[in-house]
CSV table of C-alpha atoms in Angstrom, one decimal:
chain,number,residue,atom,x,y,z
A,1,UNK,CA,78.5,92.6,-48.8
A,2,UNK,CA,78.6,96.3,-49.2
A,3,UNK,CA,77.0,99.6,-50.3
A,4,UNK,CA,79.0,101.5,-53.0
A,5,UNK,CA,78.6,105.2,-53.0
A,6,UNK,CA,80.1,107.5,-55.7
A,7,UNK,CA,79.6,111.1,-55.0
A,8,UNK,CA,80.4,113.6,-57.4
A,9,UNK,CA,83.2,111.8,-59.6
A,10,UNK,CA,84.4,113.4,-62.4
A,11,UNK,CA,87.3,112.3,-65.0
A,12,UNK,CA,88.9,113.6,-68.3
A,13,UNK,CA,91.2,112.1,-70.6
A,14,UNK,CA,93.6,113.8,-73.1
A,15,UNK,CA,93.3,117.8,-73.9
A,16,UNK,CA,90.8,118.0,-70.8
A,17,UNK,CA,88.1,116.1,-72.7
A,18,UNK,CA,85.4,115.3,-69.8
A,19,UNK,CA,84.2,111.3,-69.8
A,20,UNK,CA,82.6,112.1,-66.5
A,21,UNK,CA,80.7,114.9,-65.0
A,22,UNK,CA,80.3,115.0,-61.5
A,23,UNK,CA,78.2,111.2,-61.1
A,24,UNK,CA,76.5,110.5,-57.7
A,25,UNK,CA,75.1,106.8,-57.6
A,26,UNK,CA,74.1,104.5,-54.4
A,27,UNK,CA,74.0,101.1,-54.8
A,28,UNK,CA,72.3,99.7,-51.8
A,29,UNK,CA,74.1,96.6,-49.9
A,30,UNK,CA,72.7,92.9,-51.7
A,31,UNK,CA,71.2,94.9,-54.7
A,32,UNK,CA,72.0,94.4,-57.6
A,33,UNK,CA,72.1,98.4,-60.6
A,34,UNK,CA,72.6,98.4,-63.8
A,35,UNK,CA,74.5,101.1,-65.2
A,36,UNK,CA,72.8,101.6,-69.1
A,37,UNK,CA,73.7,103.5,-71.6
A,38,UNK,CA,75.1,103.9,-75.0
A,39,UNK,CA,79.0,103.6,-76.1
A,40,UNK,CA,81.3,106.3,-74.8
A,41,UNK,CA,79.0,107.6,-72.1
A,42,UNK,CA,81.6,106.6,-69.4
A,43,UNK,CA,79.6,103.8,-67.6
A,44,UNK,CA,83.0,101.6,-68.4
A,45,UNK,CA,85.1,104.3,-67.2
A,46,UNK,CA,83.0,104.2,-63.7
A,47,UNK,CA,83.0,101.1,-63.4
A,48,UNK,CA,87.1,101.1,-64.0
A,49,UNK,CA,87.3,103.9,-61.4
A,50,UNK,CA,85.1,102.1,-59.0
A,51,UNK,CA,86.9,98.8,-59.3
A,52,UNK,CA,90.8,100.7,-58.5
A,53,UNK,CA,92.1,100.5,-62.3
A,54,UNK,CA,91.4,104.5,-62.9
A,55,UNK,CA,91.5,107.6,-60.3
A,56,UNK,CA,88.7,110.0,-59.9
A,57,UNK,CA,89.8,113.7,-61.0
A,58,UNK,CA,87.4,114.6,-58.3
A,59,UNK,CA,84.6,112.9,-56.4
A,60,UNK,CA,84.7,109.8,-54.0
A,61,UNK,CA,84.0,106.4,-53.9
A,62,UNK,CA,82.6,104.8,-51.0
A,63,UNK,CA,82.6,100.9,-50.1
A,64,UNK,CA,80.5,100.7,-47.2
A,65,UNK,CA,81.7,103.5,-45.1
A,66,UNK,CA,84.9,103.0,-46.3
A,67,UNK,CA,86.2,105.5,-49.0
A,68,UNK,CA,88.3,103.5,-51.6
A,69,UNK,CA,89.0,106.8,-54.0
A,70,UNK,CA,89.2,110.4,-54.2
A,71,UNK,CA,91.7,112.7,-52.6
A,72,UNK,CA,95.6,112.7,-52.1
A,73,UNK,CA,96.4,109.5,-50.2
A,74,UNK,CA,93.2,108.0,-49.9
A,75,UNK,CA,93.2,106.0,-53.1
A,76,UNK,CA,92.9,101.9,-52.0
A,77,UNK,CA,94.9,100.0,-54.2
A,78,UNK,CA,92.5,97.6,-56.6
A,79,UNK,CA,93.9,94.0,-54.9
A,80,UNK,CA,92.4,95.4,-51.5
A,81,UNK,CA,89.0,96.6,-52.0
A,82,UNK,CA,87.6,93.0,-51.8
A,83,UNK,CA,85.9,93.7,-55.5
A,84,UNK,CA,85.0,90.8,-57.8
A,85,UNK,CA,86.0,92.1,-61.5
A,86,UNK,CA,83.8,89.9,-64.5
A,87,UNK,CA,85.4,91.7,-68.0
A,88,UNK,CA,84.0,91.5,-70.9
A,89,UNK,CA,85.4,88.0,-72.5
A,90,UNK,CA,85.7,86.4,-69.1
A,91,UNK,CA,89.7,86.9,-69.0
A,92,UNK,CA,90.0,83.2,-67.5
A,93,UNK,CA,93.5,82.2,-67.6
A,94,UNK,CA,94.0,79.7,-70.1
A,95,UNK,CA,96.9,77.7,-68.9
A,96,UNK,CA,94.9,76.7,-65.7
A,97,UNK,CA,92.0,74.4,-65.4
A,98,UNK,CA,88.3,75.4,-64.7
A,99,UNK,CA,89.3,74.8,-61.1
A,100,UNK,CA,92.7,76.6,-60.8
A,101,UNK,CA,90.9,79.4,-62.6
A,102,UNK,CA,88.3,79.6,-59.4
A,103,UNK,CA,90.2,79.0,-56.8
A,104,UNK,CA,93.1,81.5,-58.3
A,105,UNK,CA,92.4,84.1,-55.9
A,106,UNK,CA,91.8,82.3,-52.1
A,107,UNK,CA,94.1,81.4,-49.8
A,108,UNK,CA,96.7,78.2,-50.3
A,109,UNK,CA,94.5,76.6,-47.6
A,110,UNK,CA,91.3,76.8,-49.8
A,111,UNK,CA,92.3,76.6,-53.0
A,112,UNK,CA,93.4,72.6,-52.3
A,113,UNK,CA,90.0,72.1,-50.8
A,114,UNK,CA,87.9,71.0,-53.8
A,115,UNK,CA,84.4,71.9,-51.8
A,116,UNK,CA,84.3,75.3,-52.7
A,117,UNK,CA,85.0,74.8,-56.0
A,118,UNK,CA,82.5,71.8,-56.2
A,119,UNK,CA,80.1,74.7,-54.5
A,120,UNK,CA,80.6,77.5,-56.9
A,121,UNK,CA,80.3,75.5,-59.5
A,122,UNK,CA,76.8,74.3,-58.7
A,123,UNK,CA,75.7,78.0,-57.6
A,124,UNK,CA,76.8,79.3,-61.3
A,125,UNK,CA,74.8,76.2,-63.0
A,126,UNK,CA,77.7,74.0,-64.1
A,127,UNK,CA,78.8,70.1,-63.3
A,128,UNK,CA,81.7,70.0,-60.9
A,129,UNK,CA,83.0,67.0,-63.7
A,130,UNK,CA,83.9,70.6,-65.9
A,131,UNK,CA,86.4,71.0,-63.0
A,132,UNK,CA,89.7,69.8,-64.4
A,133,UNK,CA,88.8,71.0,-68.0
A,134,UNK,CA,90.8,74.2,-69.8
A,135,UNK,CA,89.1,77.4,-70.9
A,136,UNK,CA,88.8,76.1,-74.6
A,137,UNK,CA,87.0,73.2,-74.0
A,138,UNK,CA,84.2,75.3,-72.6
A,139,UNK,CA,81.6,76.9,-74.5
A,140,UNK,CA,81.2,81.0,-74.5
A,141,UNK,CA,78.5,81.1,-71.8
A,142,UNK,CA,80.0,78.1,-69.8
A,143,UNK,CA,83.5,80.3,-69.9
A,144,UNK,CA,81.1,83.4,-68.9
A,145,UNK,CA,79.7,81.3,-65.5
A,146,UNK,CA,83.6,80.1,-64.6
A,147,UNK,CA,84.5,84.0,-64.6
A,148,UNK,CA,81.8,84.8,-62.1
A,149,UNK,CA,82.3,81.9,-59.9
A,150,UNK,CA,85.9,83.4,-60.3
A,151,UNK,CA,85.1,86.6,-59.3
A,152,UNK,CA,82.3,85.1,-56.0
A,153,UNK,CA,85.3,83.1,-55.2
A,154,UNK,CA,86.7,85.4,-52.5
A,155,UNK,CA,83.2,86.5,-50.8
A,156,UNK,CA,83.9,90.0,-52.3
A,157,UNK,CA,82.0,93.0,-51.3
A,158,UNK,CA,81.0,94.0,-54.2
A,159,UNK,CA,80.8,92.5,-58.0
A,160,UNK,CA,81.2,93.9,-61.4
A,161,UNK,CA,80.4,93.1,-64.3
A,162,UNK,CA,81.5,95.2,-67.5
A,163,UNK,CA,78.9,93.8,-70.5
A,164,UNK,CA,79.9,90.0,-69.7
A,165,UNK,CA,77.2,88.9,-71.7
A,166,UNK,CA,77.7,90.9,-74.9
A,167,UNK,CA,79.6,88.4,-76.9
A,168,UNK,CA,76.9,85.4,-76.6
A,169,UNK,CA,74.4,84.5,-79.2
A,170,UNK,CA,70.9,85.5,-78.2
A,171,UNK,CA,69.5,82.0,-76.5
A,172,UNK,CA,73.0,81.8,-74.3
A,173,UNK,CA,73.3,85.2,-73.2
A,174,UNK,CA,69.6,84.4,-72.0
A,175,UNK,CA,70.5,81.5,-70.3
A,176,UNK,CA,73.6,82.3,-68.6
A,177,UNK,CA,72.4,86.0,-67.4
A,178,UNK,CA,69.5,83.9,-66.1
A,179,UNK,CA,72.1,81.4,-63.8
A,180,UNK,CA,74.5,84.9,-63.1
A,181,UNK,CA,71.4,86.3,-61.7
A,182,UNK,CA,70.3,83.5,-59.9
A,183,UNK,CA,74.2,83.1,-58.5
A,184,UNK,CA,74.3,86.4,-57.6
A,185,UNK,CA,71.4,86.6,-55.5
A,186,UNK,CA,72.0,83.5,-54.0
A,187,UNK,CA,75.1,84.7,-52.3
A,188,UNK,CA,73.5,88.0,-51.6
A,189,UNK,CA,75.8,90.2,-53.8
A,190,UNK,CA,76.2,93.3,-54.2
A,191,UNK,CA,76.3,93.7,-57.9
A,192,UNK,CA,76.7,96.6,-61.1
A,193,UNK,CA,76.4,95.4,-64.8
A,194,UNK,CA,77.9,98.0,-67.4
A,195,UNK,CA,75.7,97.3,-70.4
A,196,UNK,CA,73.8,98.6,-73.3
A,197,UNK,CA,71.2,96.2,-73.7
A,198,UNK,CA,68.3,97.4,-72.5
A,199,UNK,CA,66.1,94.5,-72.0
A,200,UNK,CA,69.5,93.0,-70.2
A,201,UNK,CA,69.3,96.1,-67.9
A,202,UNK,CA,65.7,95.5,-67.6
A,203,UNK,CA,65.5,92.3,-66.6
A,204,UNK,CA,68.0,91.5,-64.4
A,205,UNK,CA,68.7,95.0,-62.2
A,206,UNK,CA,67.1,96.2,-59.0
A,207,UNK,CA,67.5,99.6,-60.6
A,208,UNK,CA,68.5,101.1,-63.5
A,209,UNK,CA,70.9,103.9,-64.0
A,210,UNK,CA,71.0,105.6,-67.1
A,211,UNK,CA,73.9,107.7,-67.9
A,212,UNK,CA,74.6,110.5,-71.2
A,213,UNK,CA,77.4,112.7,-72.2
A,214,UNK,CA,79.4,111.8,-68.7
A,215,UNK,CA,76.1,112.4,-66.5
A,216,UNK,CA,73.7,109.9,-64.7
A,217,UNK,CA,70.5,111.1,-65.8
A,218,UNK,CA,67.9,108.6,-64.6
A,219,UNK,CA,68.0,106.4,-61.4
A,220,UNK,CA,64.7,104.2,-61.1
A,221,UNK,CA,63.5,100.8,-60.9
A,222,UNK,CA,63.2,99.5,-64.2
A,223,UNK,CA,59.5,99.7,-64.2
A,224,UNK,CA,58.9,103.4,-63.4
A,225,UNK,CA,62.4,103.6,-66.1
A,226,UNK,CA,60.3,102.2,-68.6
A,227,UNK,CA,56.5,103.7,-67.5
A,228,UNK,CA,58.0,107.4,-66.6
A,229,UNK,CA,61.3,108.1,-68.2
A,230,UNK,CA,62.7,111.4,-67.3
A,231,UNK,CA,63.0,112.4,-71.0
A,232,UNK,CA,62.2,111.7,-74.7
A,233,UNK,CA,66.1,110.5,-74.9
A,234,UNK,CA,65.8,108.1,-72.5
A,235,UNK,CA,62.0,106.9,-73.8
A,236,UNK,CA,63.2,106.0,-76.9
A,237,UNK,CA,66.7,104.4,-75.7
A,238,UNK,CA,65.1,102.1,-73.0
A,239,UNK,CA,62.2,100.6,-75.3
A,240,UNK,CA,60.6,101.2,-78.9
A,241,UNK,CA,58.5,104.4,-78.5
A,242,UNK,CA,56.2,106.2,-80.4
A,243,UNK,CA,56.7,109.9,-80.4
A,244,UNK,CA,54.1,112.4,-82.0
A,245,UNK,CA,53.5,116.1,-82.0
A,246,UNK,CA,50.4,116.7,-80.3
A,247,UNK,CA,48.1,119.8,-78.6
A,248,UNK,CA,47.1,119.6,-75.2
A,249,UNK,CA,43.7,119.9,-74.2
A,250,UNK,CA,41.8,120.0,-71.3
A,251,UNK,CA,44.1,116.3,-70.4
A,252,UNK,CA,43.5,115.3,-73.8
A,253,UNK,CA,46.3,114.8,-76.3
A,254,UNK,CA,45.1,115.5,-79.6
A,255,UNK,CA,47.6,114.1,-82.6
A,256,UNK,CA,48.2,111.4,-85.5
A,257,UNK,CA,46.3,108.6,-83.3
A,258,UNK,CA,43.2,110.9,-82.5
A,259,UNK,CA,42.2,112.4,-78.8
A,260,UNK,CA,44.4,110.2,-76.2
A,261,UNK,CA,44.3,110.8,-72.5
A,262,UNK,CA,47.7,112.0,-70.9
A,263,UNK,CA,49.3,111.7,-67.5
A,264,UNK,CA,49.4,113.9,-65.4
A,265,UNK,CA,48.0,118.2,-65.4
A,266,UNK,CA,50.0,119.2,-68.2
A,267,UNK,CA,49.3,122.7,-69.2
A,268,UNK,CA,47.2,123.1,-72.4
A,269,UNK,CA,49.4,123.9,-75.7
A,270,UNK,CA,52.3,122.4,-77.7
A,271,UNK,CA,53.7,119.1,-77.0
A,272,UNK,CA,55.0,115.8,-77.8
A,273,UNK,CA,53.7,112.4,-76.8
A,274,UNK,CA,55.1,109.2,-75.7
A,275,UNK,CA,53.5,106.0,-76.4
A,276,UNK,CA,54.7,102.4,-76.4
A,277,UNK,CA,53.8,99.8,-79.7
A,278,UNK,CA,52.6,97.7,-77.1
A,279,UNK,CA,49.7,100.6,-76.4
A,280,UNK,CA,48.6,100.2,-80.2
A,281,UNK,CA,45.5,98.1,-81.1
A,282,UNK,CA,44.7,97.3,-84.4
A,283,UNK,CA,41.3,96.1,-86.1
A,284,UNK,CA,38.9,96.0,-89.0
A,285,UNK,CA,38.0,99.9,-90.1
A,286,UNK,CA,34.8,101.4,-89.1
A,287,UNK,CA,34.5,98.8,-85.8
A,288,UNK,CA,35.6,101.5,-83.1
A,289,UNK,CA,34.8,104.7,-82.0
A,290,UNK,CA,37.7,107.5,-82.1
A,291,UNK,CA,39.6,105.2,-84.3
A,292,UNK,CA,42.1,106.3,-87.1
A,293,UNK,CA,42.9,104.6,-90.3
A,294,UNK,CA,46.8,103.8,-91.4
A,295,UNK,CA,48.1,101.7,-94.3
A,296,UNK,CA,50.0,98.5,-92.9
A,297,UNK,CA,53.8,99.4,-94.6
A,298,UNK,CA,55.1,95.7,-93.4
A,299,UNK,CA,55.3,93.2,-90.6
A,300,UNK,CA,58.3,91.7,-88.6
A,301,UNK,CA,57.3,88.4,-87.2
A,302,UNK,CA,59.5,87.2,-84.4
A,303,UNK,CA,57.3,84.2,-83.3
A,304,UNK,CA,56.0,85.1,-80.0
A,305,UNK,CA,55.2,88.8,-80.8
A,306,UNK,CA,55.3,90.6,-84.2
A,307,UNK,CA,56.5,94.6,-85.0
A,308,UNK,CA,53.7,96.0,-87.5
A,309,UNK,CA,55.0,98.9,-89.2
A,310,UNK,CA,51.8,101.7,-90.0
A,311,UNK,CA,51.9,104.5,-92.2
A,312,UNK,CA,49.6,107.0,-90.8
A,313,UNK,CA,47.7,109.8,-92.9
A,314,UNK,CA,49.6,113.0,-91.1
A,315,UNK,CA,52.8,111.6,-88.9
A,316,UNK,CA,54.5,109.0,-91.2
A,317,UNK,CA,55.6,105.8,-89.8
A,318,UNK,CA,54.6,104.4,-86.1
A,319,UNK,CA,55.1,100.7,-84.8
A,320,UNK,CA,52.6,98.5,-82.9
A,321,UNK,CA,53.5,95.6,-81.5
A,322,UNK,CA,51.1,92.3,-81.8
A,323,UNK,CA,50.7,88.7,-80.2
A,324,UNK,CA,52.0,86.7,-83.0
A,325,UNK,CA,48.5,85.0,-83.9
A,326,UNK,CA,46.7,86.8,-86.7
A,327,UNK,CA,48.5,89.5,-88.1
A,328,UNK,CA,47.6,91.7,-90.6
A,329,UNK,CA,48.7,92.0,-94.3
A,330,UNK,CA,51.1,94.8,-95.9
A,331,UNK,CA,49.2,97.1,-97.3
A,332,UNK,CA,46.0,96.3,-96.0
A,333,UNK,CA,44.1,99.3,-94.2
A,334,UNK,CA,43.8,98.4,-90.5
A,335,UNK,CA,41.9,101.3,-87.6
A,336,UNK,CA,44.4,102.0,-84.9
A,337,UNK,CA,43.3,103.2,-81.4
A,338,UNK,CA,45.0,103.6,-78.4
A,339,UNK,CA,45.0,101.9,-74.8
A,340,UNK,CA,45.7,103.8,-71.6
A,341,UNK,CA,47.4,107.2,-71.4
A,342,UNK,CA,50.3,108.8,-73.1
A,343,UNK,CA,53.0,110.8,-71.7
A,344,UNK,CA,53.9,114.3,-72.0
A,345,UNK,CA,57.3,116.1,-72.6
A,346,UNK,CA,57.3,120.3,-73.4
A,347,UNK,CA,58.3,121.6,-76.5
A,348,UNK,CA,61.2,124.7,-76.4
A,349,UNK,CA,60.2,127.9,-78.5
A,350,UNK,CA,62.3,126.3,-81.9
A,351,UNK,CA,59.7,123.3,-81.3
A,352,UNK,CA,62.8,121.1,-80.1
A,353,UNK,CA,61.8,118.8,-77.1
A,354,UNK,CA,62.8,120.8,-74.1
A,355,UNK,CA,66.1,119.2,-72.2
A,356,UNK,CA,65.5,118.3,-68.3
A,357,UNK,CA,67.8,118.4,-65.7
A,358,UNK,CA,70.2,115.5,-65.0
A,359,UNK,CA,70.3,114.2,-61.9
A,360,UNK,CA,73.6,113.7,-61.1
C-alpha cells in the first residue's frame, strides 16, 4: 500500500468558479482519513482528482513517491494508478454475478480461480454461497460489501470511498461500515472516505480532515477534532455544541451556565464558549453550589441516551444530553451545572466570532 500526498491542488469549474483552493493532505501508508465536510465543499471533487477522473488546475498528487497528477505530461491515466474506486451506490455491474463482479478487474488467470473470490468474500462479511447471485438479489449493504471486495480485488494501493454508505438505513449502514472497516484493515489499506456524516467520520477514520469553501481547514485525529476544533464552524459541524457569549476572567468563563473554567490562558475580555450537551448535568434546584436554573422546553428520547432541550433565563435554548434512565419532565424547572472546562474562541470588534487561518 501507499502514501497519497496532495500538495497545493486547486480546481475551478465554469466562469473561474474555485471548488478547490490550494489543498495539502498526507494520508500516511495503511491509514485510513476521512475527508468531512458539508455538500459542495469539494471533498468529492478531490477525491475525483485523486482517483484520475478530473485534473488539478494546479497542485500535485503523489502516490507513494510517485506523482500521478499535476503538470504538462505527468498526468497517470486513472486504469494505472492501482486505485480501488467504491461510488456512492456501489456501481456493480448488473448483468454479472456477485463473482464476475469481484473478479472483473484481475487477470484471466485469477478471475477462473474461485479462492480469491471465496477469500474476499469472507474478509467483507458475506457467504461465498452469495457467489453466483446477481446485484438485485442482494440487499443495499450486501451490494455495498461486493463493491469493496470489488475494489480490494486487485491489491490496490490505495482505496476510495465517495459516501458508500449514505444510502443505507441507519442499523445497515452501521453494520456494513463496521465489516468495510474491519476489511479494510485487515488487508492493510490505504483508505479515504468522502462523507458528511460526522459520527461516520468519527468512528471509522485514523484522522479527520475537514474541508470549507475549497480549503482543508482541520487535520486531526478525531478525538483532538472533537475535544479542540480549530473553530466555532467546525465545533458545531463535528458534534452538537453549546455556544454562549461569555467574559473572561482570571480563567474563568462567566456566561448563561454561571462561572465555568476554560482551557487554556486566554486573555481576559469578550468571548464565546464551547461546550458539549454531554458536559451538562442536570438535578433537583437548590442541591448544588454555582448551579443555574432553566425551564425543561422538551425531551427527545432515543433509547440509549436522550436530547433535553433547556430554556435558560438570559441565552435562550441549550441541549444536554442524558443516559436514558430518568429523565426529566417538559416544563419542569431542573439546576444545570457544568463538568470540566469550556473552550474559548475570540470575538472580532462587530462581536462576530473571529475567523482562523486554514490550514491548507
Amino acid at each position: 500500500m501507499s502514501s497519497l500526498t496532495v500538495t497545493g491542488v486547486t480546481r475551478s469549474f465554469g466562469a473561474g468558479t474555485p471548488v478547490l483552493r490550494g489543498v495539502d493532505l498526507h494520508v500516511p501508508s495503511g491509514s485510513f482519513t476521512a475527508l468531512l465536510g458539508p455538500s459542495g465543499c469539494g471533498k468529492t471533487t478531490l477525491l475525483r482528482i485523486v482517483a484520475g477522473f478530473d485534473e488539478p488546475d494546479a497542485g500535485t498528487v503523489a502516490l507513494g513517491d510517485r506523482v500521478v497528477a499535476g503538470g504538462p505530461g505527468r498526468s497517470v491515466p486513472a486504469r494505472r494508478r492501482g486505485i480501488g474506486f467504491v461510488p456512492q451506490e456501489g456501481g456493480l455491474f448488473p448483468h454479472l454475478t456477485v463473482a464476475g463482479n469481484i473478479s472483473f478487474g484481475l487477470p484471466r488467470r485469477q478471475r477462473r480461480d474461485g479462492g480469491r473470490v471465496r477469500e474476499l468474500l469472507e474478509l467483507v462479511g458475506l457467504d461465498a454461497a452469495l457467489a453466483g447471485r446477481s446485484p438485485h438479489q442482494l440487499s443495499g449493504g450486501q451490494q455495498q460489501r461486493v463493491a469493496v471486495a470489488r475494489a480490494l480485488a486487485p491489491a490496490p494501493s490505495l482505496v476510495l470511498l465517495d459516501e458508500p454508505f449514505s444510502s443505507l438505513d441507519a442499523a445497515l449502514r452501521e453494520e456494513t461500515r463496521t465489516a468495510v472497516s474491519a476489511a479494510l484493515a485487515a488487508t492493510g489499506a490505504t483508505a479515504v472516505l468522502v462523507t458528511h456524516d460526522q459520527a461516520e467520520a468519527l468512528s471509522m477514520a485514523d484522522q479527520v480532515a475537514v474541508m470549507r469553501h475549497g480549503r482543508l481547514v482541520q487535520l486531526t485525529d478525531p478525538r483532538t477534532l472533537y475535544r479542540s476544533p480549530q473553530d466555532l464552524d467546525v465545533a458545531t459541524f463535528v458534534g452538537e455544541a453549546v455556544v454562549l457569549d461569555a467574559d473572561v476572567r482570571g480563567g474563568t468563563a462567566h456566561c448563561a451556565l454561571g462561572a465555568v473554567p476554560v482551557d487554556g490562558g486566554y486573555p481576559d475580555g469578550p468571548a464565546r464558549v464551547l461546550l458539549r450537551p454531554e458536559q451538562l448535568r442536570l438535578s433537583t434546584p437548590g442541591s448544588a453550589p454555582g448551579e443555574v436554573v432553566a425551564r425543561v422546553d422538551g425531551v427527545d428520547f432515543f433509547g440509549h441516551d436522550a436530547r433535553v432541550r433547556l430554556a435558560l433565563p438570559t441565552a435562550g435554548t441549550v441541549s444536554a444530553r442524558l443516559e436514558g434512565g430518568e429523565l426529566p419532565t417538559t416544563g419542569a424547572d431542573v439546576a444545570v451545572t457544568v463538568r470540566g472546562t469550556a473552550l474559548v474562541f475570540p470575538v472580532a470588534a462587530t462581536g462576530v466570532p473571529a475567523p482562523l487561518q486554514p490550514l491548507g
